[in-house]
XYZ file of C-alpha atoms in Angstrom:
725
model
C 135.821 59.197 101.505
C 133.850 60.854 104.221
C 136.042 63.944 104.131
C 132.888 66.093 104.151
C 130.692 65.994 107.217
C 127.614 66.447 105.112
C 128.570 63.530 102.887
C 128.561 61.403 106.038
C 125.146 62.803 106.893
C 123.733 61.895 103.462
C 125.543 58.602 102.927
C 122.749 56.349 104.116
C 120.416 57.880 101.523
C 122.391 56.316 98.719
C 122.553 52.855 100.204
C 119.705 51.367 98.242
C 120.658 52.881 94.910
C 124.005 51.210 95.023
C 122.553 47.990 96.368
C 120.240 47.827 93.375
C 123.146 48.548 91.068
C 125.029 45.654 92.620
C 122.155 43.272 92.183
C 121.849 44.231 88.544
C 125.446 43.322 87.956
C 125.038 39.895 89.512
C 121.804 38.896 87.727
C 122.188 35.273 86.570
C 121.725 34.279 82.987
C 119.501 31.276 83.712
C 116.526 33.489 84.546
C 114.785 34.779 81.479
C 113.273 38.193 81.019
C 109.837 36.660 80.726
C 110.144 35.025 84.108
C 111.365 38.230 85.624
C 108.438 40.058 84.104
C 105.908 37.543 85.383
C 106.741 37.950 89.049
C 105.122 41.369 89.624
C 102.016 40.159 87.787
C 101.779 37.132 90.030
C 102.071 39.365 93.082
C 99.159 41.428 91.832
C 97.142 38.245 91.229
C 97.586 37.412 94.896
C 96.041 40.763 95.776
C 92.895 39.886 93.868
C 93.513 41.636 90.549
C 92.026 39.585 87.732
C 93.726 41.436 84.942
C 97.126 42.643 86.191
C 98.234 44.487 83.042
C 95.102 46.623 83.143
C 95.018 47.146 86.881
C 98.662 48.193 87.156
C 99.077 51.810 88.021
C 100.465 53.956 85.242
C 104.225 54.205 85.572
C 104.212 57.944 84.935
C 101.370 58.838 87.318
C 102.199 56.322 90.059
C 105.893 57.140 90.026
C 105.256 60.856 90.317
C 102.908 60.303 93.253
C 105.451 58.021 94.941
C 108.275 60.501 94.334
C 106.200 63.332 95.812
C 105.246 61.208 98.827
C 108.835 60.061 99.374
C 110.092 63.639 99.100
C 107.618 64.746 101.749
C 108.686 61.872 104.022
C 112.336 62.896 103.555
C 111.355 66.419 104.550
C 109.394 65.261 107.598
C 112.137 62.990 108.941
C 114.746 65.731 108.515
C 112.389 68.214 110.184
C 111.799 65.964 113.197
C 115.505 65.228 113.604
C 116.400 68.912 113.491
C 113.721 69.794 116.044
C 115.508 67.493 118.496
C 118.851 69.170 117.792
C 117.372 72.664 118.199
C 115.534 71.728 121.418
C 118.316 69.867 123.208
C 119.303 72.900 125.316
C 115.676 73.566 126.282
C 115.205 69.925 127.307
C 118.401 70.060 129.347
C 117.112 73.050 131.320
C 113.530 71.824 131.690
C 114.524 68.474 133.159
C 117.678 69.698 134.969
C 119.974 67.395 133.014
C 123.686 67.422 132.387
C 124.940 67.831 128.819
C 126.078 64.210 128.731
C 122.577 62.983 129.619
C 121.099 65.271 126.988
C 123.580 63.769 124.530
C 122.363 60.289 125.461
C 118.801 61.354 124.619
C 119.972 62.653 121.259
C 121.909 59.454 120.545
C 118.907 57.242 121.321
C 117.688 57.922 117.784
C 120.623 55.925 116.445
C 119.910 53.148 118.941
C 116.378 52.747 117.619
C 117.611 52.752 114.064
C 120.119 49.998 114.763
C 117.492 47.823 116.453
C 115.553 47.220 113.240
C 117.899 48.073 110.377
C 118.823 44.438 109.742
C 115.200 43.303 109.939
C 113.974 46.026 107.574
C 116.812 45.502 105.107
C 116.105 41.777 104.801
C 112.324 41.482 105.159
C 111.267 44.912 103.931
C 111.557 44.075 100.229
C 109.437 40.929 100.695
C 106.514 42.995 101.926
C 104.455 45.836 100.472
C 107.165 48.517 100.394
C 104.941 51.633 100.302
C 102.906 50.321 103.225
C 106.062 49.490 105.185
C 107.196 53.081 104.637
C 103.755 54.262 105.806
C 104.152 52.252 109.012
C 107.568 53.848 109.484
C 106.137 57.370 109.109
C 103.339 56.593 111.561
C 105.975 55.314 114.011
C 107.960 58.536 113.609
C 104.798 60.516 114.380
C 104.187 58.405 117.477
C 107.775 59.021 118.604
C 107.342 62.789 118.243
C 104.086 62.782 120.200
C 105.664 60.627 122.916
C 108.559 63.087 123.202
C 106.134 65.985 123.748
C 104.013 64.084 126.284
C 106.030 64.895 129.477
C 105.145 68.558 129.130
C 101.473 67.801 129.800
C 102.162 65.744 132.926
C 104.905 67.681 134.705
C 103.011 70.770 135.775
C 104.220 74.321 135.306
C 107.895 75.141 134.971
C 109.345 76.734 138.104
C 112.602 78.435 137.355
C 115.144 79.199 140.028
C 114.576 82.600 141.603
C 114.693 84.161 145.076
C 111.494 86.153 144.554
C 109.463 82.975 144.002
C 110.779 81.518 147.213
C 109.931 84.653 149.114
C 106.431 84.690 147.725
C 105.927 81.044 148.561
C 106.979 81.647 152.160
C 104.295 84.246 152.777
C 102.318 85.753 149.938
C 101.115 88.640 152.108
C 104.426 90.465 152.201
C 107.574 90.940 150.127
C 111.055 90.298 151.465
C 113.933 92.613 150.813
C 116.689 90.966 148.752
C 119.058 91.186 151.673
C 117.268 89.554 154.602
C 118.567 90.278 158.094
C 116.520 87.483 159.674
C 117.655 83.878 159.402
C 114.225 82.537 160.383
C 112.735 83.805 157.140
C 115.196 81.799 155.077
C 114.452 78.736 157.212
C 110.763 79.120 156.425
C 111.530 79.368 152.714
C 113.651 76.198 152.921
C 110.876 74.250 154.647
C 108.335 75.277 152.017
C 110.805 74.339 149.281
C 111.277 70.856 150.764
C 107.517 70.383 151.055
C 107.136 71.323 147.397
C 109.878 68.877 146.510
C 107.858 65.958 147.816
C 104.902 66.886 145.597
C 106.993 67.516 142.492
C 106.564 64.992 139.606
C 109.360 62.567 139.018
C 112.449 64.023 137.377
C 112.763 60.917 135.240
C 110.105 62.072 132.771
C 112.926 62.723 130.309
C 112.989 58.964 129.695
C 109.835 59.413 127.622
C 111.759 61.782 125.366
C 114.507 59.172 125.035
C 111.939 56.498 124.123
C 110.269 58.875 121.673
C 113.588 59.576 119.992
C 114.223 55.848 119.790
C 110.826 55.347 118.155
C 111.694 58.021 115.603
C 114.841 56.085 114.779
C 112.833 52.890 114.310
C 110.292 54.640 112.109
C 112.857 56.323 109.878
C 114.652 53.071 109.043
C 112.569 51.865 106.049
C 112.199 55.231 104.304
C 115.562 55.436 102.574
C 116.356 51.798 101.639
C 112.849 50.796 100.583
C 111.999 54.152 99.028
C 115.080 54.381 96.814
C 114.913 50.709 95.824
C 111.256 51.199 94.808
C 112.278 54.135 92.622
C 115.150 52.146 91.165
C 112.881 49.216 90.298
C 110.203 51.151 88.449
C 111.979 53.961 86.643
C 114.469 54.329 83.856
C 118.022 53.795 84.971
C 119.183 57.180 83.720
C 116.477 58.945 85.757
C 117.482 57.505 89.137
C 120.249 60.080 89.819
C 117.832 62.905 89.009
C 115.226 61.592 91.434
C 117.806 61.023 94.163
C 119.087 64.574 93.657
C 115.516 65.864 94.071
C 115.172 63.919 97.310
C 118.422 65.339 98.680
C 117.419 68.868 97.705
C 114.073 68.616 99.470
C 115.695 66.856 102.430
C 117.998 69.875 102.862
C 114.893 72.023 103.407
C 113.973 69.914 106.446
C 116.869 71.078 108.654
C 116.380 74.657 107.476
C 112.715 74.715 108.462
C 113.510 72.686 111.570
C 115.934 75.256 112.947
C 113.585 78.113 112.039
C 110.741 76.327 113.808
C 113.046 75.693 116.765
C 113.844 79.408 116.823
C 110.157 80.311 116.940
C 109.374 77.796 119.682
C 112.340 78.962 121.764
C 110.891 82.493 121.802
C 107.640 81.265 123.334
C 107.581 80.512 127.040
C 107.276 76.810 127.856
C 103.897 77.250 129.600
C 102.499 79.721 127.086
C 98.768 80.151 127.470
C 98.744 78.837 131.032
C 100.668 81.490 132.969
C 100.460 85.250 133.205
C 103.242 86.709 131.006
C 103.560 89.640 133.399
C 104.571 87.341 136.238
C 107.568 85.954 134.325
C 110.726 87.703 135.441
C 113.148 86.118 132.945
C 113.753 86.762 129.249
C 114.825 84.472 126.356
C 118.411 85.640 126.909
C 118.406 84.208 130.446
C 120.075 80.840 131.008
C 116.991 79.712 132.960
C 114.597 80.401 130.081
C 112.842 77.356 128.633
C 110.939 77.779 125.386
C 107.989 75.793 124.079
C 110.168 72.824 123.128
C 107.157 70.485 123.078
C 105.397 72.493 120.358
C 108.068 71.610 117.795
C 107.595 67.894 118.456
C 103.840 68.199 118.001
C 104.321 69.916 114.644
C 106.964 67.366 113.621
C 104.639 64.524 114.621
C 101.751 65.977 112.618
C 104.027 66.355 109.571
C 105.206 62.747 109.845
C 101.609 61.558 110.211
C 100.558 63.401 107.042
C 103.553 62.035 105.124
C 102.399 58.471 105.852
C 98.937 58.812 104.314
C 99.866 58.774 100.570
C 101.876 55.547 100.939
C 98.763 53.730 102.178
C 97.181 54.074 98.725
C 100.174 53.246 96.528
C 100.448 49.802 94.866
C 103.036 47.171 95.637
C 104.447 47.490 92.118
C 104.199 49.805 89.127
C 104.312 49.273 85.388
C 107.950 49.358 84.339
C 109.097 51.524 81.430
C 109.990 49.516 78.317
C 113.501 50.987 78.269
C 114.193 49.839 81.823
C 112.776 46.312 81.778
C 116.106 44.681 81.065
C 118.134 47.054 83.234
C 116.362 47.534 86.541
C 115.850 45.064 89.333
C 112.538 43.687 90.580
C 113.320 44.352 94.220
C 115.746 43.003 96.723
C 113.876 39.714 97.184
C 113.944 38.728 93.505
C 117.614 39.627 93.201
C 118.510 37.708 96.319
C 116.700 34.674 94.885
C 118.538 35.152 91.601
C 121.895 35.262 93.332
C 120.987 32.102 95.217
C 120.037 30.356 91.980
C 123.431 31.111 90.508
C 125.149 29.075 93.175
C 122.418 26.429 93.658
C 120.933 24.774 90.540
C 117.948 23.455 92.494
C 115.444 26.262 93.049
C 113.487 24.606 95.787
C 116.437 23.454 97.847
C 116.796 25.798 100.842
C 120.233 26.898 101.955
C 121.297 25.750 105.409
C 121.955 28.319 108.097
C 125.466 26.997 108.506
C 126.189 27.642 104.823
C 124.666 31.112 104.968
C 126.660 32.014 108.064
C 129.829 30.702 106.488
C 129.215 32.777 103.352
C 128.514 35.823 105.495
C 131.695 35.283 107.492
C 133.745 34.940 104.321
C 132.208 38.083 102.821
C 132.755 40.041 106.038
C 136.346 38.853 106.144
C 136.909 40.020 102.568
C 135.420 43.457 103.258
C 137.384 44.060 106.451
C 140.481 42.564 104.849
C 140.275 45.174 102.109
C 142.912 47.674 103.172
C 141.393 50.540 101.209
C 137.950 49.996 102.718
C 139.252 49.634 106.274
C 141.352 52.799 105.923
C 138.337 54.625 104.554
C 136.229 53.352 107.469
C 138.661 54.651 110.104
C 138.938 58.036 108.441
C 135.162 58.394 108.123
C 134.565 57.410 111.744
C 136.796 60.209 113.015
C 135.149 62.727 110.703
C 131.627 61.616 111.537
C 132.215 61.648 115.313
C 133.519 65.193 115.092
C 130.527 66.235 112.989
C 127.918 64.746 115.330
C 129.400 66.388 118.425
C 129.795 69.680 116.585
C 126.179 69.817 115.377
C 124.610 68.623 118.638
C 126.115 71.362 120.795
C 126.443 74.167 118.279
C 123.440 76.147 119.649
C 124.811 75.795 123.192
C 128.221 77.021 122.058
C 126.727 80.093 120.398
C 124.747 80.868 123.555
C 127.616 80.507 125.994
C 130.421 81.904 123.864
C 128.686 84.885 122.273
C 125.754 85.522 124.615
C 123.110 84.707 122.003
C 119.674 83.419 122.939
C 118.617 79.892 121.972
C 116.067 81.365 119.581
C 118.598 83.508 117.748
C 121.156 80.690 117.631
C 118.685 78.338 115.946
C 117.575 81.044 113.539
C 121.121 81.856 112.448
C 121.979 78.178 111.951
C 118.949 77.740 109.705
C 119.551 80.910 107.701
C 123.340 81.179 107.439
C 124.758 77.653 107.762
C 122.442 75.389 105.764
C 121.941 77.301 102.455
C 125.701 77.404 101.706
C 125.845 73.662 102.407
C 123.052 72.961 99.919
C 124.750 75.145 97.328
C 128.082 73.427 97.934
C 126.613 69.950 97.469
C 124.961 71.022 94.217
C 128.101 72.686 92.828
C 130.223 69.715 93.901
C 128.035 67.456 91.794
C 128.318 69.793 88.807
C 132.102 69.947 89.099
C 132.277 66.179 89.307
C 130.107 65.799 86.213
C 131.851 68.469 84.162
C 135.330 67.104 84.718
C 134.185 63.452 84.711
C 136.155 62.671 87.843
C 137.388 59.140 88.330
C 138.003 57.616 91.714
C 141.516 59.094 92.047
C 140.411 62.612 91.144
C 137.348 62.351 93.397
C 139.507 61.299 96.347
C 141.964 64.129 95.781
C 139.216 66.749 95.381
C 137.333 65.581 98.469
C 140.478 65.462 100.607
C 141.526 68.940 99.470
C 138.130 70.517 100.162
C 137.855 68.858 103.559
C 141.317 69.996 104.621
C 140.587 73.543 103.403
C 137.447 73.580 105.515
C 139.414 72.225 108.478
C 142.006 75.001 108.134
C 139.261 77.632 107.942
C 137.583 76.138 111.007
C 140.735 76.598 113.090
C 140.127 80.349 112.855
C 137.298 79.861 115.356
C 139.887 79.694 118.125
C 140.796 83.340 117.429
C 137.300 84.822 117.421
C 136.148 83.728 120.882
C 134.821 86.023 123.590
C 135.951 86.449 127.160
C 134.017 85.149 130.149
C 130.917 86.825 131.490
C 131.933 89.332 134.136
C 130.323 87.731 137.212
C 131.251 88.953 140.682
C 132.672 86.204 142.863
C 133.040 83.787 139.942
C 135.103 85.237 137.098
C 136.033 88.546 138.744
C 136.291 89.766 142.309
C 133.761 92.234 143.677
C 136.352 94.901 142.925
C 136.358 93.801 139.264
C 139.702 91.957 139.149
C 139.965 88.511 137.444
C 139.983 85.559 139.894
C 139.788 81.774 139.949
C 136.328 80.670 141.057
C 135.650 78.786 144.298
C 132.510 78.619 146.421
C 133.682 80.944 149.184
C 134.520 83.687 146.696
C 130.788 84.466 146.329
C 130.770 86.063 149.762
C 132.345 89.401 150.502
C 132.259 92.125 153.117
C 129.614 93.950 151.085
C 127.101 91.120 151.515
C 128.293 89.659 154.818
C 125.345 91.261 156.643
C 122.916 89.324 154.401
C 121.726 85.747 154.758
C 122.305 84.696 151.145
C 122.227 81.223 149.640
C 125.237 80.340 147.504
C 123.453 77.691 145.409
C 120.848 80.056 143.947
C 121.194 81.427 140.399
C 119.073 84.554 140.018
C 121.486 86.929 138.244
C 121.200 90.696 138.246
C 123.119 93.239 136.187
C 124.703 96.153 137.981
C 124.929 99.640 136.587
C 128.716 99.153 136.635
C 128.466 96.343 134.032
C 129.164 93.521 136.492
C 126.766 90.587 136.879
C 125.935 89.410 140.405
C 124.689 85.881 141.178
C 121.657 87.300 142.992
C 120.367 90.592 144.318
C 121.112 89.335 147.808
C 124.760 88.689 146.970
C 124.894 92.174 145.450
C 123.996 93.487 148.908
C 120.806 95.202 147.745
C 118.430 96.547 150.387
C 115.265 97.546 148.545
C 113.375 96.728 145.374
C 110.662 98.372 143.283
C 108.604 97.148 140.363
C 107.190 93.763 139.411
C 108.205 90.906 137.091
C 110.773 91.790 134.423
C 110.647 95.463 135.487
C 111.937 94.852 139.005
C 114.805 97.160 140.006
C 116.921 96.727 143.133
C 118.448 99.735 144.912
C 121.024 100.455 147.613
C 123.291 97.604 146.513
C 126.385 97.868 148.700
C 128.599 95.663 146.511
C 128.584 98.299 143.770
C 130.185 100.733 146.223
C 133.294 98.572 146.701
C 134.834 99.713 143.452
C 136.191 103.160 144.223
C 136.303 104.064 140.533
C 132.531 103.655 140.225
C 130.604 106.891 140.739
C 127.200 105.964 139.295
C 124.041 104.741 141.018
C 123.942 101.581 143.109
C 121.080 99.833 141.324
C 120.784 96.499 139.564
C 118.215 95.017 137.192
C 117.184 91.418 136.538
C 119.250 89.276 134.161
C 122.889 88.948 133.169
C 124.780 91.857 131.714
C 125.273 91.578 127.940
C 128.705 90.871 126.567
C 130.828 93.642 125.122
C 130.459 95.197 121.671
C 133.754 93.584 120.759
C 132.107 90.183 121.296
C 129.302 91.126 118.892
C 131.906 91.898 116.234
C 133.624 88.558 116.822
C 130.296 86.808 116.427
C 130.010 88.245 112.929
C 133.459 86.856 112.132
C 132.379 83.497 113.571
C 129.351 83.432 111.275
C 131.437 84.253 108.193
C 133.920 81.494 109.058
C 131.026 79.054 109.490
C 129.616 79.896 106.063
C 132.983 79.551 104.314
C 133.911 76.326 106.092
C 130.525 74.719 105.503
C 130.575 75.606 101.804
C 134.046 74.131 101.271
C 133.062 71.002 103.169
C 129.944 70.546 101.071
C 131.874 70.961 97.808
C 133.641 67.697 98.511
C 130.504 65.910 99.694
C 129.373 64.410 96.375
C 132.793 63.001 95.392
C 133.373 61.535 98.853
C 129.856 60.129 98.793
C 130.888 57.732 96.037
C 134.121 56.379 97.454
C 132.585 53.775 99.754
C 131.137 52.030 96.692
C 134.331 52.136 94.655
C 136.844 50.575 97.023
C 135.204 47.136 97.212
C 134.266 44.633 94.541
C 130.700 45.099 93.247
C 129.234 41.950 94.767
C 130.225 43.204 98.247
C 128.842 46.723 97.926
C 125.690 46.079 99.948
C 127.621 44.492 102.807
C 130.250 47.250 102.709
C 127.657 50.008 102.949
C 125.706 48.174 105.654
C 128.852 47.666 107.713
C 129.817 51.296 107.163
C 126.432 52.496 108.430
C 126.612 50.168 111.439
C 130.073 51.392 112.457
C 129.228 55.074 111.963
C 126.124 54.880 114.112
C 127.431 52.516 116.764
C 130.842 54.126 117.298
C 130.029 57.646 116.119
C 126.367 58.613 116.318
C 125.665 57.144 119.766
C 128.777 57.877 121.889
C 129.872 61.202 120.344
C 127.081 63.356 121.885
C 127.728 61.690 125.248
C 131.464 62.288 125.495
C 131.198 65.748 123.925
C 128.566 66.552 126.560
C 130.659 65.109 129.389
C 133.622 67.238 128.311
C 131.424 70.351 128.139
C 130.069 69.623 131.636
C 133.623 69.939 132.961
C 133.656 73.597 131.921
C 130.620 74.538 134.033
C 131.198 77.322 136.561
C 127.747 77.481 138.139
C 125.315 74.591 138.456
C 121.673 75.299 139.113
C 119.709 73.597 141.874
C 116.333 71.887 141.854
C 113.588 72.511 144.412
C 114.803 69.346 146.147
C 118.229 70.881 146.604
C 119.882 68.593 144.049
C 122.171 69.727 141.265
C 120.305 70.909 138.191
C 121.395 72.053 134.747
C 124.460 74.237 134.267
C 123.707 77.964 134.266
C 127.104 79.429 133.444
C 130.114 78.029 131.579
C 133.708 79.164 131.424
C 133.812 80.723 127.959
C 137.511 80.092 127.425
C 137.287 76.483 128.602
C 134.194 75.603 126.574
C 135.805 77.085 123.465
C 138.922 74.991 123.909
C 136.949 71.834 124.709
C 134.248 72.154 122.037
C 136.513 73.239 119.200
C 139.566 71.354 120.416
C 137.847 67.976 120.722
C 136.470 68.298 117.204
C 139.871 69.350 115.852
C 141.621 66.479 117.645
C 139.223 63.975 116.113
C 139.478 65.379 112.595
C 143.213 66.046 112.538
C 144.398 62.414 112.417
C 141.713 61.628 109.834
C 143.675 63.587 107.246
C 146.782 61.501 107.848
C 144.638 58.405 107.300
C 143.119 60.141 104.283
C 146.530 60.621 102.714
C 147.219 56.932 103.187
C 143.879 56.131 101.539
C 144.669 58.438 98.616
C 148.049 56.741 98.176
C 146.363 53.335 98.038
C 143.758 54.527 95.543
C 146.357 56.169 93.327
C 148.573 53.101 93.396
C 145.700 50.924 92.210
C 144.168 53.145 89.562
C 146.736 55.637 88.308
C 147.832 53.399 85.415
C 144.411 51.959 84.718
C 141.414 53.547 83.151
C 138.797 54.177 85.827
C 135.205 54.766 84.796
C 133.927 58.370 84.889
C 131.440 59.369 87.525
C 128.363 61.385 86.712
C 126.089 62.446 89.567
C 127.091 59.444 91.625
C 126.489 56.867 88.879
C 128.926 54.908 86.749
C 128.893 55.637 83.053
C 125.795 53.956 81.644
C 127.684 53.213 78.457
C 130.050 50.830 80.199
C 129.412 47.317 78.996
C 129.527 44.156 81.027
C 132.984 43.154 79.890
C 134.498 46.459 80.986
C 132.712 46.181 84.297
C 134.237 42.791 84.956
C 137.710 44.125 84.145
C 137.331 46.746 86.795
C 136.297 44.105 89.270
C 139.510 42.231 88.558
C 141.523 45.272 89.547
C 139.876 45.655 92.938
C 141.845 44.433 95.937
C 140.823 41.308 97.739
C 138.987 39.719 94.811
C 140.075 36.261 93.769
C 140.006 34.795 90.278
C 137.161 32.496 91.243
C 135.056 35.445 92.386
C 135.672 37.337 89.192
C 134.753 34.309 87.125
C 131.512 33.896 89.043
C 130.635 37.508 88.347
C 130.877 37.105 84.564
């Protein structure tokens, strides 16, 4: 069961291995080994090889090259996907998007994947599989380059600041923060509106959405065709080892992706094109936008390089002698073999009506399987929670603990992912050592997932208080208040002509953040860029207990030392929870294949993937983002005067929404999980279930034992079991 979020994340990688295992079980007896062996040779004859046995690539050499190439493609697709996750906040700020719109961009990857998954699954095995994978990698590269393209057509990034507006009004003089003349502000507004008309379209983010969709299309053939190719041309006992290698290398992709995202977030978006001294914001500022486009260029180059080796690999390899009678010859040959079992005439095509009727009957059997349907509901809740949690984790760390985007990505890559990789590895070892059957695997996975859930609830107790912002979270005297627009104005800034929709925060010497130097009532300023200091700020004088100077500096005030301590606790909880979750990943990874009869495994996994992506991967980032948008205290504004990206969130509200929504989704999944465990135990507690080793059934099981297990599965009729023998 998908009790572990990371088992959900890795589930699609095992699709083809199990599909090949299913086709092996259903191989008909009327096709001889010699005929099976002749088909790859005939395919090579069609390619112009006069002596196929000589021209065939060595199994050892060719397989190693393919495994290395596939591993690199796994790394590149994980790297590209993580770059999107680590850049989502930067994209939101650069294009002035809401969190829900940013979530839609992130979910477009799943949309692209769903567009071609059926086509690739059916036709992919009929074509040259390595070259199909190469086309997929090239498509991923194209998607990454398309995502980075808007940066080169949008012009320089203009962040929201009062000093820029003053300079644009008249570059020959500098305005004081608190202007006593309304006509100056009118001039600034006119210039701003004129600049709005010349500004490039704000819909450039659509190119990022299309690029993400292209990445989803390109990634589709890598896992099913890659694993089936390995399964066809290697010894059966080596398949789990190769799959484990792929998963291990794939785990390095997110790690490097978040580290790369951290590096890019430190660099200013227009690096190399603007004077660094003229930039008045820092990476800790909510207006800061890093070089998000650079990560996509690197991800695109990596995907492009990963495609090259597949262009030179053959359509088939020489099969090891030990595996000739055990492995399949690809999905096409097995599908033909299954068709021959039910139709004695080879050349007689099956009618569409018959195929649709068979599909309907198979779909009805899968959905009518109570264990499978229960498992599906449980996994959907878990997966939805996981997707929303991962998508907005950097944002949560920024808003809750005052961390920069760069540091948030770095800590995710360094502290969160290594324990997950270790947990997955140890979970596999535990499963192998104790030879867990399906009942034990379900119990272990449910226990580990619930333990992680209980640990995760501790996050509610290690949150930080709101930023202390005058007129928004506290009054100008420093007392907590409920925010409303009029609260930004006070007697201390009533003599100024300040705009309420501007976000250009300054930090007072009293530890209070003010929305702008104007709203702080400042009269003079000295310095340039990041070193600008404002003096004679009247709003600092309101608090009678304050006896220090009346100066403010650019940027928000940092959160308290107590918040820094809580962030350490948050990190420790994350490490512990992620490790426990990952421990149950390998056992839960197998359950989708064990709760349906073998001949329906491929359909069950395909339906599972479809439901997870359609109902989980696509909508979860959108409704998580919409809920997070509700917690915004201060929206930014574009040069056109429209609402931009959120600049400040209510820390208490975003904690309750972000953590609470995930907990609400996962909580009921455990009740469903208990029901699933009860069903599994009822079916298998008095029957000998086959041991599981590294995700594979015991190789020593003979055909007769396999058929007996089929008879015990729910929803299988006597006629079906007889046809499987």
